[in-house]
Amino acid sequence: MGLSYSDILKLESITGSSPFYLVVRQRFERNFDDLTAAFESRYQPFTLAYSYKTNYLPYLCQIIKQKGGWAEVVSRMEYDLAIRIGHDAEKIIFNGPVKTQDDIERALDNGSIVNLDCRPELDIAAAYAHRHPDRSIRIGLRINIGLSDEAGRSHIQNSLKVGRFGFAPAALHSQFLILNSKLQTDNLKVVSLHGHTSTTDRSAWCFETITKTLCRIAGEHFADTIEYINVGGGFFGRMHPDMPFKNVPSFEDYAQTICGILNTDNWAASTRPTLVIEPGVAMVADCVSFVAKVASVKTIAGRLFVTVDGSAFHAKPTFHSLNMPHQIITKDDNRSVQTFSVVGSTCMEKDILLTDITAPLPSVGDYIKIDNVGAYTLVMSPPFIHPAPAIVADEDGRYKLIRRKQTLDEVFSNYSF
Ligand SMILES: Cc1ncc(COP(=O)(O)O)c(C=O)c1O
C-alpha cells in the first residue's frame, strides 16, 4: 500500500487535516473471500461471523452484511449497531462476559444466538424459558478451554495458566447436572458451543484443541441439540514481510486443521453442525493504515525524535512493542538515512509510534504512514487530548470520506456544562 506525496495531499484535501486513517476496501473483501474459500472448500455448512469489537466501522460492517457474513458482538452497543446495519437478528451472535437480563431476553426474542458465559446468565435464560413455555428458546454455551501443551506451557494470552471465560470443563459433570436440571424445561435447548480463546501464538495446535474439546462436549452432553460449533477468532492475518512473525499458519492451514477434525470426529461427521469462525485480526488488521504529519524533528542527548500530529493511542493503543510496517513519505527523495524514533502528539513520554527505525529522515510537513493498524485501534482510542481523526476508504483508487474528524461539540455532547 505505498503512497506518493501527491496521494497524501489528495487524501488530506478530503479529510481537511491530518492525521487520518486509510481503509482499503478491496483487502477487507479479499480477506473475507479467502477465509470463506479456505473453510468452505473443506467443510460445510460454514459461517464467518465478523468480530465487531476488532473494528466496528459501519463501512466494514456493511460489507460483511452484503457478503452474507454474520455479526459477532459482545455488548448491547454492538448488538444494536448490528441491527442498525440491517443484519437479520438470526445472523447475530451475542458473546461476552457481561450481559444484562434485558440484553439476553431481547437477543433470544429476536432469534439471535446468545453464547452464555456464566451461571447467572444461564439462570436468566432458564427463567425466561419458564415464563414462555410456548416458545422454543435456543441458547449457546461458552466453554472454557485449557490450552496447556505436553510441556505444561500455557498458550493462553499473556501465558495465563487459566482463562476466565465460559463454563469450566473441569467441573463439567457437576455443571451439566445443574444445567440438565435447568434444562428440564423442554423449551430450552443448547444449540451452540463456543470456544474462543485468545492465545499467545495463534497456532493451529490451539484450534485443534479447541475444536476437539467442543466436539467431545457436544457428543457427550448435547449430541441431539447442537447445531453450531463455534471456534471463535484468534487467527493470524496475512503477514506483512516486515512483521517479525515467522512460520505463521495460513488461512488454509487453519482450515485444514479445524475442518479435518469436524470431518473425522464421530459426532460431528454424522451431525454436520455449522462451523462458525469469528475472525477479527485476520479480517481487518492489514486493511488499515494511519497517516500522520511531521510537526518537528529534534536531537536530544544524541537521539533523534520525529514528532508527528498523531499518537500511539491511534496506531497502537495497547502500547505493544512492535514497530509496525511503515512508509516515510517525503517531498523530496534525497533524505539522508538516519536512526530515529517517531513520537506522538500527546504529552506522554511513552507515546512512541516507532522506536529507533533506520530510514530516510523526514522533515517538517512530510508524512509517516503506519500499516497493519486495522485491529483494536480506532475502537480503543479515546479522544485523548485530540478529537478522533477522519477515516477515508480507498475503493480501487477512488477515495471516499467515511468518518469526518470529530468536532468539539461531538466530544462534549453528553457532558453537563
Ligand atoms: C469472543 C471473541 N470472538 C472473536 C474475537 C476476535 O479475535 P481476533 O481479533 O484475535 O481474531 C475475540 C477477541 O478477543 C473474542 O473475544
Coordinates of C-alpha atoms and ligand atoms in Angstrom, one line a residue:
M1 CA 0.0 0.0 0.0
G2 CA 2.7 2.5 -1.0
L3 CA 1.5 6.1 -1.3
S4 CA 3.1 9.0 -3.1
Y5 CA 3.3 12.5 -1.7
S6 CA 0.6 13.6 -4.1
D7 CA -1.6 10.8 -3.0
I8 CA -1.3 12.1 0.5
L9 CA -2.1 15.7 -0.5
K10 CA -5.2 14.4 -2.2
L11 CA -6.2 12.5 0.9
E12 CA -5.6 15.5 3.1
S13 CA -7.8 17.6 0.9
I14 CA -10.6 15.1 1.6
T15 CA -10.1 14.9 5.4
G16 CA -9.3 18.6 5.8
S17 CA -6.4 17.8 8.1
S18 CA -4.0 15.2 9.3
P19 CA -3.8 12.7 10.9
F20 CA -6.2 10.2 9.3
Y21 CA -6.8 6.5 8.8
L22 CA -7.0 4.9 5.3
V23 CA -9.1 1.8 4.9
V24 CA -8.6 -0.4 1.8
R25 CA -11.9 -2.0 0.9
Q26 CA -10.5 -4.5 -1.5
R27 CA -8.3 -6.0 1.1
F28 CA -11.2 -6.5 3.5
E29 CA -13.2 -8.1 0.8
R30 CA -10.3 -10.3 -0.2
N31 CA -9.8 -11.5 3.4
F32 CA -13.5 -12.4 3.7
D33 CA -13.4 -14.3 0.4
D34 CA -10.1 -16.1 1.1
L35 CA -11.1 -17.2 4.6
T36 CA -14.5 -18.4 3.4
A37 CA -13.0 -20.3 0.5
A38 CA -10.4 -21.9 2.7
F39 CA -13.0 -23.3 5.1
E40 CA -15.9 -23.9 2.7
S41 CA -13.8 -26.0 0.4
R42 CA -13.1 -28.3 3.3
Y43 CA -16.3 -28.3 5.3
Q44 CA -19.9 -27.1 5.0
P45 CA -22.1 -25.7 6.5
F46 CA -19.8 -22.8 7.4
T47 CA -20.3 -19.3 8.7
L48 CA -17.9 -16.3 9.1
A49 CA -19.1 -14.0 11.9
Y50 CA -17.0 -10.8 11.9
S51 CA -15.8 -9.7 15.3
Y52 CA -17.3 -6.2 15.7
K53 CA -15.1 -5.3 18.6
T54 CA -12.0 -5.5 16.5
N55 CA -13.1 -2.7 14.3
Y56 CA -16.8 -1.8 14.1
L57 CA -16.6 0.8 11.4
P58 CA -20.1 0.8 10.0
Y59 CA -18.5 0.9 6.5
L60 CA -16.8 -2.5 7.2
C61 CA -19.9 -4.0 9.0
Q62 CA -22.0 -3.2 5.9
I63 CA -19.6 -5.1 3.7
I64 CA -19.9 -8.1 5.9
K65 CA -23.6 -8.0 5.6
Q66 CA -23.5 -7.5 1.8
K67 CA -21.2 -10.5 1.5
G68 CA -23.5 -12.7 3.6
G69 CA -21.4 -12.8 6.7
W70 CA -22.7 -12.7 10.3
A71 CA -22.0 -10.3 13.1
E72 CA -20.3 -11.3 16.3
V73 CA -20.9 -8.8 19.1
V74 CA -20.0 -8.6 22.8
S75 CA -22.1 -5.8 24.1
R76 CA -25.6 -4.2 23.7
M77 CA -24.0 -1.3 21.9
E78 CA -22.5 -3.7 19.3
Y79 CA -25.7 -5.7 19.1
D80 CA -27.8 -2.6 18.4
L81 CA -25.2 -1.5 15.8
A82 CA -25.6 -4.8 14.0
I83 CA -29.3 -4.4 14.0
R84 CA -28.9 -0.9 12.7
I85 CA -26.6 -2.1 10.0
G86 CA -29.5 -4.3 8.9
H87 CA -28.3 -7.7 9.9
D88 CA -31.1 -10.3 10.4
A89 CA -31.2 -10.9 14.1
E90 CA -30.7 -14.6 13.4
K91 CA -27.3 -13.8 11.9
I92 CA -26.0 -12.1 15.0
I93 CA -24.0 -14.0 17.7
F94 CA -24.0 -12.3 21.1
N95 CA -20.9 -13.2 23.2
G96 CA -19.1 -11.5 26.0
P97 CA -18.8 -11.9 29.8
V98 CA -21.4 -9.3 30.9
K99 CA -24.9 -9.3 29.5
T100 CA -27.9 -7.9 31.3
Q101 CA -31.3 -9.6 31.6
D102 CA -32.6 -7.2 29.0
D103 CA -29.7 -8.0 26.6
I104 CA -30.3 -11.7 26.9
E105 CA -34.1 -11.6 26.6
R106 CA -34.0 -9.1 23.7
A107 CA -31.5 -11.3 21.8
L108 CA -33.4 -14.5 22.5
D109 CA -36.6 -12.9 21.5
N110 CA -35.1 -11.9 18.2
G111 CA -33.7 -15.4 17.5
S112 CA -30.0 -14.4 17.8
I113 CA -27.6 -16.9 19.1
V114 CA -26.6 -16.0 22.7
N115 CA -23.5 -17.8 24.0
L116 CA -23.9 -17.6 27.7
D117 CA -20.7 -17.1 29.8
C118 CA -21.7 -18.0 33.4
R119 CA -24.4 -19.3 35.7
P120 CA -26.2 -16.0 36.3
E121 CA -26.7 -15.7 32.5
L122 CA -27.9 -19.3 32.3
D123 CA -30.4 -18.6 35.1
I124 CA -31.8 -15.6 33.2
A125 CA -32.3 -17.7 30.1
A126 CA -33.8 -20.6 32.1
A127 CA -36.2 -18.2 33.9
Y128 CA -37.1 -16.7 30.6
A129 CA -37.9 -20.2 29.1
H130 CA -40.1 -20.9 32.2
R131 CA -42.0 -17.7 31.6
H132 CA -42.6 -18.5 27.9
P133 CA -43.4 -22.2 27.8
D134 CA -44.9 -21.7 24.3
R135 CA -41.6 -20.5 22.8
S136 CA -38.5 -22.5 21.9
I137 CA -35.5 -20.9 23.5
R138 CA -32.2 -21.7 21.8
I139 CA -29.0 -20.9 23.7
G140 CA -25.3 -21.3 23.3
L141 CA -22.7 -22.0 26.0
R142 CA -19.2 -20.7 26.0
I143 CA -16.8 -23.4 27.1
N144 CA -13.6 -22.6 28.9
I145 CA -10.7 -24.3 27.0
G146 CA -7.4 -25.2 28.7
L147 CA -4.5 -24.7 26.3
S148 CA -1.5 -26.2 28.2
D149 CA 0.6 -28.3 25.9
E150 CA 2.5 -31.5 26.7
A151 CA 5.4 -29.5 28.1
G152 CA 3.0 -27.8 30.5
R153 CA 3.3 -24.4 28.7
S154 CA 0.0 -22.5 28.5
H155 CA -0.8 -20.9 25.2
I156 CA -3.5 -18.6 26.6
Q157 CA -2.9 -14.8 26.1
N158 CA -0.2 -13.4 28.4
S159 CA 0.7 -17.1 29.2
L160 CA -2.1 -17.2 31.8
K161 CA -2.4 -20.7 33.1
V162 CA -6.2 -20.4 33.2
G163 CA -8.6 -18.3 31.1
R164 CA -11.6 -16.7 32.8
F165 CA -14.3 -17.1 30.2
G166 CA -17.1 -19.6 29.9
F167 CA -18.1 -22.7 31.8
A168 CA -15.3 -24.8 33.2
P169 CA -14.9 -28.2 31.6
A170 CA -13.1 -29.5 34.7
A171 CA -16.3 -29.2 36.5
L172 CA -18.3 -30.5 33.6
H173 CA -20.0 -33.3 35.4
S174 CA -21.5 -31.1 38.2
Q175 CA -22.0 -28.2 35.8
F176 CA -24.1 -30.3 33.4
L177 CA -26.0 -31.9 36.2
I178 CA -27.0 -28.4 37.2
L179 CA -27.6 -27.5 33.6
N180 CA -29.7 -30.5 33.0
S181 CA -31.9 -29.7 35.9
K182 CA -32.3 -26.2 34.5
L183 CA -32.8 -27.6 31.0
Q184 CA -35.6 -29.9 32.1
T185 CA -37.9 -27.3 30.7
D186 CA -38.0 -28.8 27.3
N187 CA -38.3 -25.4 25.5
L188 CA -34.7 -24.5 26.4
K189 CA -32.1 -26.2 24.3
V190 CA -28.3 -25.8 23.9
V191 CA -27.7 -25.3 20.1
S192 CA -24.2 -23.7 20.1
L193 CA -20.9 -24.4 21.8
H194 CA -18.4 -21.6 21.7
G195 CA -14.7 -21.9 22.4
H196 CA -13.0 -18.6 21.6
T197 CA -9.7 -18.4 23.5
S198 CA -7.2 -15.6 23.0
T199 CA -3.8 -17.1 22.6
T200 CA -0.1 -16.1 22.6
D201 CA 0.8 -17.8 19.4
R202 CA -2.4 -18.1 17.3
S203 CA -1.2 -21.6 16.4
A204 CA -3.1 -24.3 14.6
W205 CA -2.5 -26.5 17.6
C206 CA -4.7 -24.2 19.7
F207 CA -7.5 -24.5 17.2
E208 CA -7.1 -28.3 17.1
T209 CA -7.5 -28.4 20.9
I210 CA -10.5 -26.0 20.8
T211 CA -12.3 -27.9 18.0
K212 CA -11.6 -31.3 19.6
T213 CA -12.8 -30.1 23.0
L214 CA -16.1 -28.7 21.6
C215 CA -16.8 -31.8 19.6
R216 CA -16.2 -34.0 22.6
I217 CA -18.5 -32.0 24.8
A218 CA -21.2 -31.8 22.1
G219 CA -21.0 -35.6 21.6
E220 CA -21.1 -36.4 25.4
H221 CA -23.7 -33.9 26.6
F222 CA -25.6 -32.3 23.7
A223 CA -25.4 -34.8 20.9
D224 CA -29.0 -34.2 19.7
T225 CA -29.3 -30.4 20.0
I226 CA -26.0 -28.8 18.9
E227 CA -26.2 -27.0 15.6
Y228 CA -23.2 -24.8 15.8
I229 CA -19.6 -25.5 16.7
N230 CA -18.0 -22.0 17.1
V231 CA -14.2 -22.0 17.4
G232 CA -14.1 -18.2 17.8
G233 CA -11.4 -15.9 16.4
G234 CA -7.7 -15.5 17.1
F235 CA -6.3 -16.3 13.6
F236 CA -3.2 -14.6 12.2
G237 CA -4.0 -12.4 9.2
R238 CA -2.0 -12.2 6.1
M239 CA 1.5 -11.4 7.2
H240 CA 3.4 -8.3 6.0
P241 CA 7.0 -9.2 5.2
D242 CA 8.3 -6.5 7.7
M243 CA 6.5 -8.1 10.6
P244 CA 8.7 -10.2 12.9
F245 CA 6.4 -13.3 12.9
K246 CA 7.8 -16.4 11.1
N247 CA 6.1 -19.7 10.1
V248 CA 2.7 -18.2 10.6
P249 CA -0.2 -20.5 9.7
S250 CA -2.1 -19.5 6.5
F251 CA -5.9 -19.4 6.3
E252 CA -5.6 -22.8 4.5
D253 CA -3.6 -24.3 7.4
Y254 CA -6.2 -23.2 10.0
A255 CA -9.0 -24.6 7.8
Q256 CA -7.2 -27.8 7.2
T257 CA -6.8 -28.4 11.0
I258 CA -10.3 -27.4 12.1
C259 CA -12.2 -29.0 9.2
G260 CA -10.1 -32.1 9.4
I261 CA -11.4 -32.7 12.9
L262 CA -15.0 -31.9 12.0
N263 CA -14.8 -34.4 9.1
T264 CA -13.4 -37.2 11.2
D265 CA -15.0 -36.8 14.7
N266 CA -17.7 -39.4 15.1
W267 CA -20.4 -37.0 16.4
A268 CA -19.5 -34.1 14.1
A269 CA -19.2 -36.2 10.9
S270 CA -22.6 -37.7 11.4
T271 CA -24.3 -34.5 12.7
R272 CA -22.6 -31.9 10.4
P273 CA -23.1 -28.9 12.7
T274 CA -22.4 -25.4 11.2
L275 CA -18.8 -24.4 11.8
V276 CA -18.5 -20.8 12.9
I277 CA -15.4 -18.7 13.0
E278 CA -15.2 -15.2 14.4
P279 CA -12.1 -13.6 12.9
G280 CA -11.2 -10.0 13.8
V281 CA -7.4 -9.5 13.3
A282 CA -7.4 -11.8 10.2
M283 CA -10.1 -9.8 8.6
V284 CA -9.1 -6.3 9.3
A285 CA -5.5 -5.8 10.6
D286 CA -3.9 -5.4 7.1
C287 CA -6.7 -3.2 5.7
V288 CA -6.0 0.0 7.6
S289 CA -3.1 2.5 7.7
F290 CA -2.6 5.5 9.9
V291 CA -1.1 8.7 8.3
A292 CA 0.4 11.5 10.4
K293 CA 2.3 14.6 9.5
V294 CA 5.7 15.5 10.9
A295 CA 5.5 18.5 13.2
S296 CA 9.1 18.7 14.4
V297 CA 12.5 16.9 14.1
K298 CA 14.9 17.4 17.0
T299 CA 18.0 15.9 18.6
I300 CA 18.2 15.4 22.4
A301 CA 21.2 13.9 24.0
G302 CA 22.3 12.3 20.7
R303 CA 18.9 10.8 20.0
L304 CA 16.7 11.9 17.0
F305 CA 13.0 12.4 17.6
V306 CA 10.5 12.9 14.8
T307 CA 7.2 14.3 16.4
V308 CA 4.0 13.7 14.4
D309 CA 0.5 15.0 14.8
G310 CA -1.0 11.6 15.6
S311 CA -0.3 9.4 18.5
A312 CA 0.4 5.8 19.7
F313 CA -3.2 6.0 21.0
H314 CA -4.3 5.9 17.3
A315 CA -1.8 3.4 16.0
K316 CA -1.2 1.0 18.9
P317 CA -3.4 1.8 21.9
T318 CA -2.3 -1.4 23.5
F319 CA 1.2 0.0 23.5
H320 CA 2.8 -3.2 22.3
S321 CA 6.5 -3.1 21.5
L322 CA 6.4 -3.9 17.8
N323 CA 7.4 -1.4 15.1
M324 CA 4.6 -1.8 12.6
P325 CA 5.4 -1.7 8.9
H326 CA 5.7 1.9 7.8
Q327 CA 6.5 4.3 5.0
I328 CA 8.1 7.7 5.2
I329 CA 6.5 9.9 2.6
T330 CA 8.7 13.0 1.8
K331 CA 8.5 15.9 -0.5
D332 CA 11.9 15.0 -2.0
D333 CA 13.6 11.7 -2.3
N334 CA 17.1 12.7 -1.3
R335 CA 16.8 12.5 2.5
S336 CA 19.8 11.1 4.4
V337 CA 19.2 7.7 6.1
Q338 CA 19.3 8.0 9.9
T339 CA 18.1 6.2 13.0
F340 CA 15.2 8.0 14.8
S341 CA 12.1 7.4 16.8
V342 CA 8.7 8.6 15.7
V343 CA 6.8 10.1 18.7
G344 CA 3.3 11.3 19.1
S345 CA 1.2 14.3 19.7
T346 CA 0.2 13.7 23.3
C347 CA 2.1 14.8 26.5
M348 CA 3.1 11.2 27.5
E349 CA 6.7 10.1 27.2
K350 CA 5.6 6.6 26.3
D351 CA 3.7 7.9 23.2
I352 CA 6.1 6.3 20.8
L353 CA 4.8 5.1 17.4
L354 CA 8.1 3.7 16.1
T355 CA 11.3 3.1 18.1
D356 CA 14.8 3.5 16.6
I357 CA 13.9 2.9 13.0
T358 CA 16.6 3.4 10.3
A359 CA 15.1 5.2 7.3
P360 CA 15.2 8.5 5.3
L361 CA 14.9 11.2 7.9
P362 CA 11.7 13.2 7.1
S363 CA 11.4 16.9 7.7
V364 CA 8.5 19.1 8.9
G365 CA 5.5 18.7 6.6
D366 CA 6.4 15.2 5.5
Y367 CA 4.3 12.2 6.4
I368 CA 4.6 8.9 8.1
K369 CA 2.2 6.1 7.2
I370 CA 2.0 3.1 9.6
D371 CA 0.4 0.0 8.2
N372 CA -1.4 -3.0 9.6
V373 CA -3.3 -1.0 12.2
G374 CA -6.8 -2.1 11.5
A375 CA -7.3 -4.3 14.6
Y376 CA -8.1 -2.9 18.1
T377 CA -7.0 0.6 17.2
L378 CA -9.7 3.1 16.3
V379 CA -12.3 1.2 18.6
M380 CA -9.9 1.6 21.5
S381 CA -8.7 5.2 21.1
P382 CA -10.5 7.7 23.2
P383 CA -10.4 11.4 22.2
F384 CA -7.4 11.8 24.4
I385 CA -6.2 15.4 24.1
H386 CA -7.3 15.4 20.4
P387 CA -10.6 14.5 18.8
A388 CA -10.9 11.3 16.8
P389 CA -9.3 11.6 13.3
A390 CA -11.1 11.3 10.0
I391 CA -11.2 8.0 8.1
V392 CA -11.0 7.6 4.3
A393 CA -11.8 4.5 2.3
D394 CA -9.8 3.6 -0.8
E395 CA -12.2 1.9 -3.3
D396 CA -9.9 0.8 -6.1
G397 CA -8.0 4.1 -6.1
R398 CA -11.1 6.3 -5.5
Y399 CA -11.2 7.9 -2.1
K400 CA -14.3 8.3 0.0
L401 CA -14.6 10.0 3.4
I402 CA -16.3 7.5 5.7
R403 CA -15.8 9.4 9.0
R404 CA -15.0 13.1 9.3
K405 CA -12.8 14.4 12.1
Q406 CA -14.7 14.6 15.4
T407 CA -15.7 18.1 16.5
L408 CA -15.5 19.7 19.9
D409 CA -19.3 19.6 20.2
E410 CA -19.4 15.8 19.5
V411 CA -16.7 15.1 22.0
F412 CA -18.6 17.0 24.7
S413 CA -22.2 16.5 23.6
N414 CA -23.1 14.2 26.6
Y415 CA -21.4 16.2 29.3
S416 CA -23.2 18.8 31.6
F417 CA -21.7 22.3 31.4
Ligands
LIG1 C1 -15.4 -14.0 21.5 C2 -14.4 -13.4 20.6 N1 -14.5 -13.7 19.3 C3 -13.6 -13.3 18.4 C4 -12.6 -12.4 18.8 C5 -11.6 -11.9 17.7 O1 -10.3 -12.3 17.9 P1 -9.2 -11.9 16.9 O2 -9.3 -10.4 16.6 O3 -7.9 -12.3 17.6 O4 -9.4 -12.7 15.6 C6 -12.4 -12.1 20.1 C7 -11.3 -11.3 20.6 O5 -11.0 -11.2 21.7 C8 -13.3 -12.6 21.1 O6 -13.3 -12.3 22.4

